[in-house]
Amino acid sequence: LMYRMRRMEIAADTLYKGKLIKGFCHLYDGMEACGTGIEAVATRDDSLITHQRTHCYALLRGASMAHILMEQMGKVNPLAGGRGGSTHIYKADANYFGGHVSMTSCNQTALGAGLAFAHKYKGDGGVCFTLYGDGAANQGQLFEAFNLAALLKLPCIFVCENNQYGMGTSAARGAFDTAYYARGQYVPGIQVDGMNVLAVREAVRVAKAHALEHGPIVMEMDTYRYHGHSMSDPGITYRNRDEVAGVRAARDPVERAKRYLLDGELATADELKAIDADVKKEVAAAVEAAKAA
């Protein structure tokens, strides 16, 4: 699943450079363990609302790869009809309430608290995963959402995907306090290695159990994006290539999962090569379908 996400984002990169995707395009490669770990615990009865990096969450919620690429290319499809583009992909039938982008993408935090209120009001046993970035962690709406969620004991899991850079500003330059998991003050928080899918999964188990019994909780996922903030950002003016290469070599979530499988003798190298070939075929077919739509 993480590999499907990785290859799909690489395809989107190529389509953007070929001028088939226009406007904004925010890629998720490098951060795959966060979404995959969440979805390993979440059910489709749980709501999910996110920031501008929407493609992979749509895939996690069951959208077809071809439809996701069609949406980015502005073509008719069942997600947002080609009107949402890269940043506003929705799948309401899977309780995925899409991507939201404003300045530092924070408006979804208030909406996420509202979705959590709906779960509590209906008594349906669901929680809302409300995602935002380290840049949005400094915005006022988030603290209003914390306050209301705490007052009403809403089943809301506030997830800060800390990929170290809010647009082109490093976390330390944009925040006096970079312990984002502790910024909820009166809302408990936990920090997890967002490059390790198993660590994320186990932390989400804890967070979901807490949210259902006690109310809101903040999660900070320590992760990293390989691309720039968007495709218009080369991503190397405020960081250098060596930094990106170093993270890839030491912490890549896909390679780590492969290593676990091989070291634990849970899969053979040939089985992993077969997955690689199957995913590349799936991506190629999705690209062709999107181009032809």
XYZ file of N, CA, C and O in Angstrom, residues 1 4-5 8 39 44 48 54-68 78-79 89-96 282:
132
model
N 0.834 -1.204 0.000
C 0.000 0.000 0.000
C 0.871 1.258 0.000
O 0.638 2.196 -0.771
N 2.321 1.609 -3.436
C 1.337 2.147 -4.391
C 1.258 3.662 -4.260
O 1.188 4.397 -5.256
N 1.239 4.153 -3.028
C 1.201 5.598 -2.795
C 2.444 6.269 -3.376
O 2.358 7.299 -4.064
N 2.358 6.274 -7.217
C 1.321 7.181 -7.718
C 1.791 8.628 -7.650
O 1.571 9.424 -8.584
N -4.762 4.313 8.733
C -5.804 3.522 8.089
C -5.766 2.056 8.522
O -6.767 1.347 8.393
N -13.967 2.545 8.113
C -14.648 3.504 7.240
C -15.773 4.222 7.976
O -16.359 5.160 7.449
N -12.331 11.197 8.273
C -10.970 11.659 8.056
C -11.030 12.939 7.240
O -11.735 13.017 6.240
N -3.658 15.433 -0.421
C -4.886 14.638 -0.363
C -4.840 13.325 -1.126
O -5.632 12.429 -0.850
N -3.960 13.209 -2.103
C -4.042 12.091 -3.052
C -3.989 10.740 -2.352
O -4.796 9.846 -2.620
N -2.992 10.586 -1.474
C -2.762 9.270 -0.874
C -3.847 8.913 0.127
O -4.169 7.727 0.300
N -4.435 9.919 0.780
C -5.537 9.619 1.693
C -6.772 9.151 0.919
O -7.524 8.302 1.385
N -6.963 9.692 -0.278
C -8.061 9.207 -1.120
C -7.824 7.747 -1.498
O -8.751 6.926 -1.481
N -6.576 7.413 -1.827
C -6.234 6.026 -2.154
C -6.477 5.113 -0.950
O -7.038 4.019 -1.076
N -6.072 5.572 0.233
C -6.277 4.798 1.457
C -7.757 4.560 1.736
O -8.135 3.539 2.311
N -8.592 5.524 1.336
C -10.027 5.412 1.586
C -10.769 4.711 0.446
O -11.996 4.725 0.392
N -10.012 4.114 -0.463
C -10.638 3.253 -1.460
C -10.859 3.852 -2.827
O -11.445 3.199 -3.702
N -10.422 5.080 -3.049
C -10.561 5.671 -4.385
C -9.622 4.980 -5.366
O -8.542 4.514 -4.982
N -10.025 4.906 -6.619
C -9.149 4.291 -7.617
C -8.038 5.274 -7.984
O -8.224 6.491 -7.987
N -6.905 4.700 -8.314
C -5.755 5.520 -8.693
C -6.074 6.353 -9.938
O -5.692 7.526 -10.029
N -6.787 5.770 -10.868
C -7.141 6.495 -12.096
C -8.011 7.704 -11.779
O -7.790 8.799 -12.321
N -8.981 7.545 -10.885
C -9.848 8.669 -10.534
C -9.066 9.775 -9.823
O -9.328 10.966 -10.034
N -8.111 9.395 -8.997
C -7.298 10.394 -8.291
C -6.487 11.213 -9.295
O -6.399 12.439 -9.194
N -15.662 10.486 -10.210
C -16.621 10.457 -9.098
C -16.165 11.176 -7.825
O -16.938 11.282 -6.875
N -14.921 11.652 -7.756
C -14.417 12.228 -6.515
C -14.885 13.673 -6.345
O -15.699 13.968 -5.483
N -9.680 16.793 -2.880
C -10.206 15.499 -3.297
C -11.077 14.949 -2.171
O -10.664 14.940 -1.013
N -12.275 14.491 -2.516
C -13.241 14.017 -1.514
C -13.713 12.608 -1.863
O -13.740 12.219 -3.021
N -14.124 11.871 -0.834
C -14.808 10.593 -1.050
C -15.796 10.418 0.101
O -15.550 9.711 1.081
N -16.917 11.109 -0.039
C -17.874 11.194 1.069
C -18.428 9.833 1.462
O -18.713 9.593 2.639
N -18.562 8.905 0.490
C -19.120 7.593 0.821
C -18.172 6.760 1.672
O -18.546 5.722 2.204
N -16.931 7.220 1.820
C -15.966 6.540 2.687
C -15.614 7.413 3.894
O -14.612 7.186 4.567
N -16.436 8.419 4.168
C -16.198 9.353 5.281
C -14.858 10.077 5.154
O -14.232 10.425 6.153
N -14.440 10.296 3.904
C -13.238 11.102 3.664
C -13.702 12.473 3.201
O -14.248 12.608 2.104
N -0.069 -1.236 -12.364
C -1.276 -0.529 -11.927
C -1.155 0.968 -12.188
O -2.093 1.604 -12.690
